[in-house]
Amino acid sequence: KMAAINCAMVLIATVVQVLAAPQLILPQNLCTRNSMRAVYATGYATNFSGVVVGTRPCPPTSFPPDHVVIQLSASAVNPIDWKVLDGHIKSYFPLNFPQILGSDFAGVIVGAGANSRGLRVGMRVWGETGVGQLGSGAFSSLIMTTTAHVAVAPTDVPDAKLASLALVGKTMWQAFEYADRLGILTPTRKSNNQSVIVITSGGGGTGIAGVQIARSIGASYIITTAGSQNKIQYLRSKGADIVSNYHDENLYNVLENKSVDVIIDNYGYDADVAVAKLRNGGMFLSLVGGLPTHTPPGIHSYAMTMNASRYDDLEKLNSLMSAGHLDMPIQDTYPMEKAVEAMAEDKAGQVFGKISLTPFSD
């Protein structure tokens, strides 16, 4: 009898698991013979020679309970999307070939797991999938990702804007969390002009997001750099107090030593020169990996990309966007089948804001 009871319990548990497992009916126009359109890398290579615009298997119809499947409405190019392709940073961002590229997305949920934080089929959402083998890639018709990467989209922000802000917005939000934990962003320091923030390369996506987030959290003074008058005017309109034209001057030659409290290096300037500009207790944070060879006593020095994919960071960015405190200019828009051309434009430099990608048009 005990054996029969045990068998019955196993059978019941199996049935419960099957019933609880989310079952997905994929859109037939996006998934034909279990294949979907995607942009993916077949191996490490230079000059985009390893990138293919073709088809990959659709997301499975049964998937983990904390995952969702999203039909893509918009994506965007980040420099990391093409920096990973030649293998130079594979120790940090390894690829799992064939690797679907991209990370930022906005779209609509077409499948939701049982433990998906209340996310439901039909919801408009946005987020980022993670980079390399850490994520499923966003340059595809359908995306499967964990709910930690996803937030409900604000109704008043277009898909292209959302997709342009996910990775850069979360990166900069987490950068300022570093400063906050060090006590640099306390109300007292802000009121005493002791939260002076420098963000290099202000005209790119990360810099533009950083200037606006710095203003929204009440930084006492914001200094950044740009290379054209329209970028300079835009950054001033978004809260920068000083925008240095890097064609005319080297910012670190202009700043006095021990005059600022935070430097977020978004380009790769001389870190040893930079840390000399920080006051005691200040923070140098590199988003490109270049740290000083010697960090002076009393100065904090870190390198980071984005520490974790946290949906609550996206929700904080939602509040900023809805309040009109966070925006992103879109320089160009390409259909997804021209993602290689979009990445090549981004790699060439001088992009103002971000380059947007729309779903496959063919």
Tab-separated table of C-alpha atoms in Angstrom:
chain	number	residue	atom	x	y	z
A	1	LYS	CA	0.000	0.000	0.000
A	2	MET	CA	2.830	2.401	0.861
A	3	ALA	CA	4.407	1.796	-2.557
A	4	ALA	CA	1.094	2.554	-4.237
A	5	ILE	CA	0.685	5.730	-2.171
A	6	ASN	CA	4.215	6.865	-3.040
A	7	CYS	CA	3.603	6.248	-6.744
A	8	ALA	CA	0.366	8.201	-6.529
A	9	MET	CA	2.111	11.103	-4.813
A	10	VAL	CA	4.843	11.169	-7.454
A	11	LEU	CA	2.196	11.133	-10.182
A	12	ILE	CA	0.294	13.981	-8.540
A	13	ALA	CA	3.488	16.033	-8.128
A	14	THR	CA	4.355	15.463	-11.780
A	15	VAL	CA	0.884	16.546	-12.899
A	16	VAL	CA	1.094	19.660	-10.711
A	17	GLN	CA	4.498	20.547	-12.195
A	18	VAL	CA	3.193	20.102	-15.722
A	19	LEU	CA	0.121	22.197	-15.019
A	20	ALA	CA	2.213	24.888	-13.289
A	21	ALA	CA	4.779	25.099	-16.075
A	22	PRO	CA	3.955	28.055	-18.296
A	23	GLN	CA	2.875	26.980	-21.754
A	24	LEU	CA	3.541	29.382	-24.577
A	25	ILE	CA	1.731	29.823	-27.861
A	26	LEU	CA	4.161	31.777	-30.022
A	27	PRO	CA	2.963	34.296	-32.648
A	28	GLN	CA	2.961	32.400	-35.950
A	29	ASN	CA	4.178	35.424	-37.897
A	30	LEU	CA	7.312	35.582	-35.705
A	31	CYS	CA	7.986	31.895	-35.146
A	32	THR	CA	7.801	29.680	-38.221
A	33	ARG	CA	8.868	26.020	-37.930
A	34	ASN	CA	10.312	26.936	-34.527
A	35	SER	CA	12.601	29.574	-36.062
A	36	MET	CA	12.658	33.332	-35.500
A	37	ARG	CA	14.647	36.179	-37.014
A	38	ALA	CA	17.745	37.189	-35.051
A	39	VAL	CA	21.131	38.899	-35.271
A	40	TYR	CA	23.820	36.652	-33.792
A	41	ALA	CA	27.552	36.026	-33.658
A	42	THR	CA	29.008	32.701	-34.818
A	43	GLY	CA	32.450	33.251	-33.293
A	44	TYR	CA	34.945	35.909	-32.265
A	45	ALA	CA	35.948	37.974	-35.304
A	46	THR	CA	36.816	41.504	-36.380
A	47	ASN	CA	34.899	43.993	-38.522
A	48	PHE	CA	31.556	42.263	-37.830
A	49	SER	CA	32.617	39.325	-40.020
A	50	GLY	CA	31.260	36.861	-37.471
A	51	VAL	CA	27.806	38.468	-37.285
A	52	VAL	CA	24.888	36.845	-39.094
A	53	VAL	CA	21.394	38.173	-39.773
A	54	GLY	CA	19.414	34.951	-39.970
A	55	THR	CA	17.271	32.658	-37.868
A	56	ARG	CA	17.613	31.046	-34.464
A	57	PRO	CA	15.327	28.663	-32.536
A	58	CYS	CA	12.290	30.295	-30.945
A	59	PRO	CA	12.052	30.370	-27.139
A	60	PRO	CA	10.850	27.037	-25.741
A	61	THR	CA	7.127	26.711	-25.137
A	62	SER	CA	7.821	25.541	-21.571
A	63	PHE	CA	10.223	27.683	-19.540
A	64	PRO	CA	11.241	28.545	-15.945
A	65	PRO	CA	8.528	30.052	-13.738
A	66	ASP	CA	10.495	33.274	-13.119
A	67	HIS	CA	10.902	34.014	-16.847
A	68	VAL	CA	8.868	35.858	-19.443
A	69	VAL	CA	8.848	35.810	-23.235
A	70	ILE	CA	8.597	39.202	-24.930
A	71	GLN	CA	7.741	40.206	-28.472
A	72	LEU	CA	10.227	42.919	-29.382
A	73	SER	CA	8.945	46.421	-30.173
A	74	ALA	CA	12.274	48.312	-30.016
A	75	SER	CA	15.930	47.839	-29.163
A	76	ALA	CA	19.028	50.046	-29.168
A	77	VAL	CA	22.767	49.796	-29.754
A	78	ASN	CA	25.206	50.007	-26.851
A	79	PRO	CA	28.986	50.083	-27.374
A	80	ILE	CA	29.255	46.805	-25.460
A	81	ASP	CA	27.236	45.134	-28.252
A	82	TRP	CA	30.156	45.471	-30.670
A	83	LYS	CA	33.015	45.541	-28.153
A	84	VAL	CA	32.362	41.889	-27.250
A	85	LEU	CA	32.680	40.665	-30.837
A	86	ASP	CA	36.464	40.406	-31.257
A	87	GLY	CA	37.111	38.548	-28.001
A	88	HIS	CA	39.309	41.177	-26.357
A	89	ILE	CA	37.051	41.381	-23.308
A	90	LYS	CA	35.841	37.779	-23.272
A	91	SER	CA	37.226	37.290	-19.767
A	92	TYR	CA	34.587	39.776	-18.604
A	93	PHE	CA	31.856	39.195	-21.212
A	94	PRO	CA	32.204	35.721	-22.737
A	95	LEU	CA	29.886	34.785	-25.576
A	96	ASN	CA	28.123	31.450	-25.979
A	97	PHE	CA	28.059	30.827	-29.716
A	98	PRO	CA	25.880	31.133	-31.625
A	99	GLN	CA	25.160	34.194	-29.445
A	100	ILE	CA	22.195	36.490	-30.099
A	101	LEU	CA	23.468	40.043	-29.673
A	102	GLY	CA	21.998	43.090	-27.967
A	103	SER	CA	20.571	43.734	-24.517
A	104	ASP	CA	18.126	46.680	-24.446
A	105	PHE	CA	14.475	46.104	-25.297
A	106	ALA	CA	10.907	47.308	-25.116
A	107	GLY	CA	8.054	45.028	-26.056
A	108	VAL	CA	4.932	43.108	-25.072
A	109	ILE	CA	4.804	39.942	-22.975
A	110	VAL	CA	3.527	36.907	-24.886
A	111	GLY	CA	4.362	34.326	-22.214
A	112	ALA	CA	4.744	34.602	-18.423
A	113	GLY	CA	5.871	32.091	-15.806
A	114	ALA	CA	3.974	31.243	-12.635
A	115	ASN	CA	6.397	33.273	-10.469
A	116	SER	CA	6.724	36.311	-12.700
A	117	ARG	CA	6.122	39.083	-10.118
A	118	GLY	CA	2.656	39.799	-11.469
A	119	LEU	CA	3.888	40.311	-15.013
A	120	ARG	CA	1.183	39.053	-17.375
A	121	VAL	CA	0.646	38.335	-21.050
A	122	GLY	CA	-0.215	41.531	-22.910
A	123	MET	CA	1.730	43.869	-20.606
A	124	ARG	CA	4.000	46.443	-22.246
A	125	VAL	CA	7.448	46.171	-20.639
A	126	TRP	CA	11.070	47.242	-21.005
A	127	GLY	CA	14.488	46.291	-19.700
A	128	GLU	CA	17.746	44.608	-20.661
A	129	THR	CA	18.688	40.975	-21.041
A	130	GLY	CA	22.291	41.085	-19.829
A	131	VAL	CA	25.370	40.986	-22.037
A	132	GLY	CA	26.932	37.951	-23.659
A	133	GLN	CA	26.241	34.501	-22.267
A	134	LEU	CA	24.720	36.165	-19.210
A	135	GLY	CA	21.672	37.019	-21.332
A	136	SER	CA	19.557	35.724	-24.176
A	137	GLY	CA	20.123	38.729	-26.453
A	138	ALA	CA	17.640	41.356	-27.616
A	139	PHE	CA	18.388	41.560	-31.347
A	140	SER	CA	15.640	39.069	-32.179
A	141	SER	CA	11.905	38.886	-32.771
A	142	LEU	CA	11.260	37.181	-29.426
A	143	ILE	CA	13.180	37.413	-26.148
A	144	MET	CA	13.126	35.091	-23.158
A	145	THR	CA	14.570	36.589	-19.988
A	146	THR	CA	14.287	36.501	-16.222
A	147	THR	CA	11.841	38.869	-14.564
A	148	ALA	CA	14.764	40.540	-12.752
A	149	HIS	CA	15.498	42.233	-16.087
A	150	VAL	CA	11.967	43.506	-16.729
A	151	ALA	CA	9.691	46.328	-15.558
A	152	VAL	CA	6.264	47.482	-16.651
A	153	ALA	CA	6.633	50.366	-19.117
A	154	PRO	CA	5.310	53.834	-18.273
A	155	THR	CA	2.409	54.683	-20.577
A	156	ASP	CA	3.783	58.096	-21.520
A	157	VAL	CA	7.210	57.033	-22.832
A	158	PRO	CA	7.673	55.650	-26.397
A	159	ASP	CA	9.261	52.244	-26.981
A	160	ALA	CA	12.368	53.674	-28.651
A	161	LYS	CA	13.106	55.926	-25.666
A	162	LEU	CA	12.625	53.067	-23.212
A	163	ALA	CA	14.900	50.730	-25.149
A	164	SER	CA	17.575	53.424	-25.348
A	165	LEU	CA	17.740	53.929	-21.578
A	166	ALA	CA	17.776	50.461	-20.015
A	167	LEU	CA	21.477	49.560	-19.827
A	168	VAL	CA	22.870	53.103	-19.603
A	169	GLY	CA	20.241	54.206	-17.091
A	170	LYS	CA	20.774	51.239	-14.782
A	171	THR	CA	24.557	51.584	-15.048
A	172	MET	CA	24.503	55.231	-14.008
A	173	TRP	CA	21.924	54.672	-11.277
A	174	GLN	CA	24.151	52.016	-9.738
A	175	ALA	CA	27.194	54.278	-10.128
A	176	PHE	CA	25.529	56.908	-7.969
A	177	GLU	CA	24.584	54.244	-5.443
A	178	TYR	CA	28.335	53.773	-4.929
A	179	ALA	CA	28.669	57.492	-4.170
A	180	ASP	CA	25.657	57.425	-1.891
A	181	ARG	CA	27.069	54.542	0.159
A	182	LEU	CA	30.254	56.572	0.644
A	183	GLY	CA	28.224	59.450	2.076
A	184	ILE	CA	28.984	61.824	-0.806
A	185	LEU	CA	25.327	62.516	-1.607
A	186	THR	CA	24.023	63.408	1.857
A	187	PRO	CA	21.782	66.495	2.128
A	188	THR	CA	24.464	68.295	4.144
A	189	ARG	CA	27.149	67.709	1.530
A	190	LYS	CA	24.810	68.733	-1.282
A	191	SER	CA	23.892	71.988	0.468
A	192	ASN	CA	27.563	72.764	1.164
A	193	ASN	CA	28.616	72.254	-2.466
A	194	GLN	CA	30.420	69.035	-1.546
A	195	SER	CA	28.793	66.761	-4.098
A	196	VAL	CA	30.500	68.096	-7.220
A	197	ILE	CA	30.257	65.442	-9.920
A	198	VAL	CA	32.307	65.030	-13.114
A	199	ILE	CA	31.023	62.751	-15.882
A	200	THR	CA	33.278	62.401	-18.925
A	201	SER	CA	31.973	61.860	-22.470
A	202	GLY	CA	28.647	63.527	-21.739
A	203	GLY	CA	27.277	63.288	-25.284
A	204	GLY	CA	27.010	59.476	-25.345
A	205	GLY	CA	24.148	57.456	-23.941
A	206	THR	CA	25.730	56.789	-20.557
A	207	GLY	CA	26.870	60.393	-20.137
A	208	ILE	CA	23.484	61.852	-21.063
A	209	ALA	CA	21.721	59.530	-18.621
A	210	GLY	CA	24.310	60.310	-15.950
A	211	VAL	CA	23.916	64.079	-16.157
A	212	GLN	CA	20.143	63.833	-15.805
A	213	ILE	CA	20.258	61.339	-12.935
A	214	ALA	CA	22.877	63.457	-11.145
A	215	ARG	CA	20.586	66.474	-11.407
A	216	SER	CA	17.563	64.485	-10.238
A	217	ILE	CA	19.335	63.298	-7.059
A	218	GLY	CA	20.407	66.838	-6.211
A	219	ALA	CA	24.117	66.954	-6.997
A	220	SER	CA	25.428	70.359	-6.028
A	221	TYR	CA	27.384	70.849	-9.279
A	222	ILE	CA	27.694	68.811	-12.483
A	223	ILE	CA	30.608	69.012	-14.926
A	224	THR	CA	30.838	67.062	-18.171
A	225	THR	CA	32.410	67.102	-21.641
A	226	ALA	CA	31.131	67.119	-25.231
A	227	GLY	CA	32.505	67.794	-28.696
A	228	SER	CA	29.892	69.938	-30.458
A	229	GLN	CA	27.718	72.945	-29.736
A	230	ASN	CA	24.425	71.076	-30.056
A	231	LYS	CA	25.599	68.480	-27.528
A	232	ILE	CA	26.835	71.215	-25.204
A	233	GLN	CA	23.507	73.057	-25.361
A	234	TYR	CA	21.534	69.853	-24.830
A	235	LEU	CA	23.567	68.839	-21.774
A	236	ARG	CA	23.171	72.304	-20.254
A	237	SER	CA	19.423	72.069	-20.797
A	238	LYS	CA	19.449	68.742	-18.936
A	239	GLY	CA	21.219	70.057	-15.866
A	240	ALA	CA	24.976	70.255	-16.523
A	241	ASP	CA	26.526	73.368	-14.966
A	242	ILE	CA	29.742	73.239	-17.021
A	243	VAL	CA	30.196	71.439	-20.351
A	244	SER	CA	33.793	71.469	-21.517
A	245	ASN	CA	34.439	71.173	-25.262
A	246	TYR	CA	37.117	68.489	-25.448
A	247	HIS	CA	38.250	69.784	-28.841
A	248	ASP	CA	39.285	73.057	-27.189
A	249	GLU	CA	40.611	71.924	-23.819
A	250	ASN	CA	41.512	68.986	-21.637
A	251	LEU	CA	39.090	69.043	-18.723
A	252	TYR	CA	41.702	67.776	-16.282
A	253	ASN	CA	43.980	70.688	-17.219
A	254	VAL	CA	41.208	73.099	-16.266
A	255	LEU	CA	40.013	71.500	-13.016
A	256	GLU	CA	41.936	72.396	-9.906
A	257	ASN	CA	43.373	69.632	-7.747
A	258	LYS	CA	41.107	68.538	-4.886
A	259	SER	CA	38.112	70.417	-6.305
A	260	VAL	CA	35.514	67.699	-7.056
A	261	ASP	CA	33.918	64.793	-5.187
A	262	VAL	CA	32.970	62.214	-7.832
A	263	ILE	CA	34.495	61.404	-11.216
A	264	ILE	CA	32.695	58.875	-13.409
A	265	ASP	CA	35.009	58.084	-16.303
A	266	ASN	CA	32.988	57.052	-19.306
A	267	TYR	CA	35.805	57.328	-21.854
A	268	GLY	CA	39.210	56.233	-20.545
A	269	TYR	CA	41.093	59.398	-19.653
A	270	ASP	CA	44.261	59.321	-17.544
A	271	ALA	CA	43.055	57.909	-14.225
A	272	ASP	CA	46.173	59.020	-12.322
A	273	VAL	CA	45.568	62.615	-13.389
A	274	ALA	CA	41.864	62.306	-12.567
A	275	VAL	CA	42.228	61.147	-8.950
A	276	ALA	CA	44.337	64.219	-8.152
A	277	LYS	CA	41.232	66.332	-8.773
A	278	LEU	CA	39.251	64.592	-6.009
A	279	ARG	CA	38.765	65.965	-2.527
A	280	ASN	CA	39.302	63.749	0.508
A	281	GLY	CA	36.633	61.045	0.610
A	282	GLY	CA	35.973	61.388	-3.120
A	283	MET	CA	35.278	58.589	-5.591
A	284	PHE	CA	36.765	57.718	-8.970
A	285	LEU	CA	34.588	55.241	-10.845
A	286	SER	CA	35.677	53.859	-14.210
A	287	LEU	CA	33.044	52.437	-16.542
A	288	VAL	CA	35.730	51.387	-19.029
A	289	GLY	CA	38.128	49.560	-16.735
A	290	GLY	CA	40.980	52.073	-16.454
A	291	LEU	CA	42.011	52.475	-12.811
A	292	PRO	CA	44.815	54.657	-11.400
A	293	THR	CA	48.164	53.005	-10.757
A	294	HIS	CA	48.161	54.672	-7.353
A	295	THR	CA	45.090	55.805	-5.439
A	296	PRO	CA	45.851	58.596	-2.948
A	297	PRO	CA	44.895	58.054	0.709
A	298	GLY	CA	41.279	58.966	1.396
A	299	ILE	CA	40.189	58.402	-2.234
A	300	HIS	CA	37.954	55.534	-3.325
A	301	SER	CA	38.629	53.952	-6.722
A	302	TYR	CA	36.406	51.402	-8.469
A	303	ALA	CA	35.763	49.879	-11.873
A	304	MET	CA	32.311	48.654	-12.834
A	305	THR	CA	29.961	48.045	-15.733
A	306	MET	CA	26.636	47.190	-14.135
A	307	ASN	CA	26.635	45.131	-10.979
A	308	ALA	CA	23.262	43.426	-11.235
A	309	SER	CA	20.059	43.368	-13.244
A	310	ARG	CA	17.475	44.679	-10.821
A	311	TYR	CA	13.938	45.477	-11.883
A	312	ASP	CA	13.570	47.999	-9.047
A	313	ASP	CA	16.270	50.117	-10.714
A	314	LEU	CA	14.083	50.191	-13.823
A	315	GLU	CA	11.118	51.251	-11.711
A	316	LYS	CA	13.141	54.142	-10.270
A	317	LEU	CA	14.019	55.187	-13.824
A	318	ASN	CA	10.300	54.947	-14.663
A	319	SER	CA	9.605	57.605	-12.047
A	320	LEU	CA	12.268	59.899	-13.492
A	321	MET	CA	10.975	59.480	-17.040
A	322	SER	CA	7.345	60.072	-16.092
A	323	ALA	CA	8.364	63.227	-14.204
A	324	GLY	CA	10.232	64.511	-17.283
A	325	HIS	CA	13.651	64.205	-15.627
A	326	LEU	CA	15.141	61.518	-17.891
A	327	ASP	CA	15.233	61.481	-21.684
A	328	MET	CA	17.487	60.262	-24.481
A	329	PRO	CA	18.006	61.712	-27.972
A	330	ILE	CA	17.854	59.167	-30.806
A	331	GLN	CA	20.403	59.938	-33.512
A	332	ASP	CA	19.344	57.293	-36.046
A	333	THR	CA	16.895	54.435	-36.405
A	334	TYR	CA	17.509	51.179	-38.308
A	335	PRO	CA	15.358	48.102	-38.884
A	336	MET	CA	16.749	45.077	-37.076
A	337	GLU	CA	18.006	43.458	-40.290
A	338	LYS	CA	20.445	46.413	-40.545
A	339	ALA	CA	21.816	45.966	-37.034
A	340	VAL	CA	25.361	45.541	-38.363
A	341	GLU	CA	25.181	48.956	-40.038
A	342	ALA	CA	23.800	50.411	-36.801
A	343	MET	CA	26.644	48.946	-34.728
A	344	ALA	CA	29.189	50.164	-37.303
A	345	GLU	CA	27.834	53.713	-36.977
A	346	ASP	CA	28.039	53.486	-33.203
A	347	LYS	CA	31.593	52.144	-33.394
A	348	ALA	CA	32.637	55.027	-35.668
A	349	GLY	CA	31.934	57.409	-32.781
A	350	GLN	CA	30.277	60.809	-32.420
A	351	VAL	CA	26.839	59.318	-31.787
A	352	PHE	CA	24.639	61.816	-29.962
A	353	GLY	CA	22.581	59.753	-27.547
A	354	LYS	CA	21.644	56.354	-28.932
A	355	ILE	CA	20.887	54.495	-32.157
A	356	SER	CA	17.486	52.795	-32.138
A	357	LEU	CA	16.484	49.499	-33.726
A	358	THR	CA	12.962	48.612	-34.821
A	359	PRO	CA	11.699	45.008	-35.344
A	360	PHE	CA	12.569	43.100	-38.503
A	361	SER	CA	10.707	44.653	-41.418
A	362	ASP	CA	10.995	41.730	-43.851
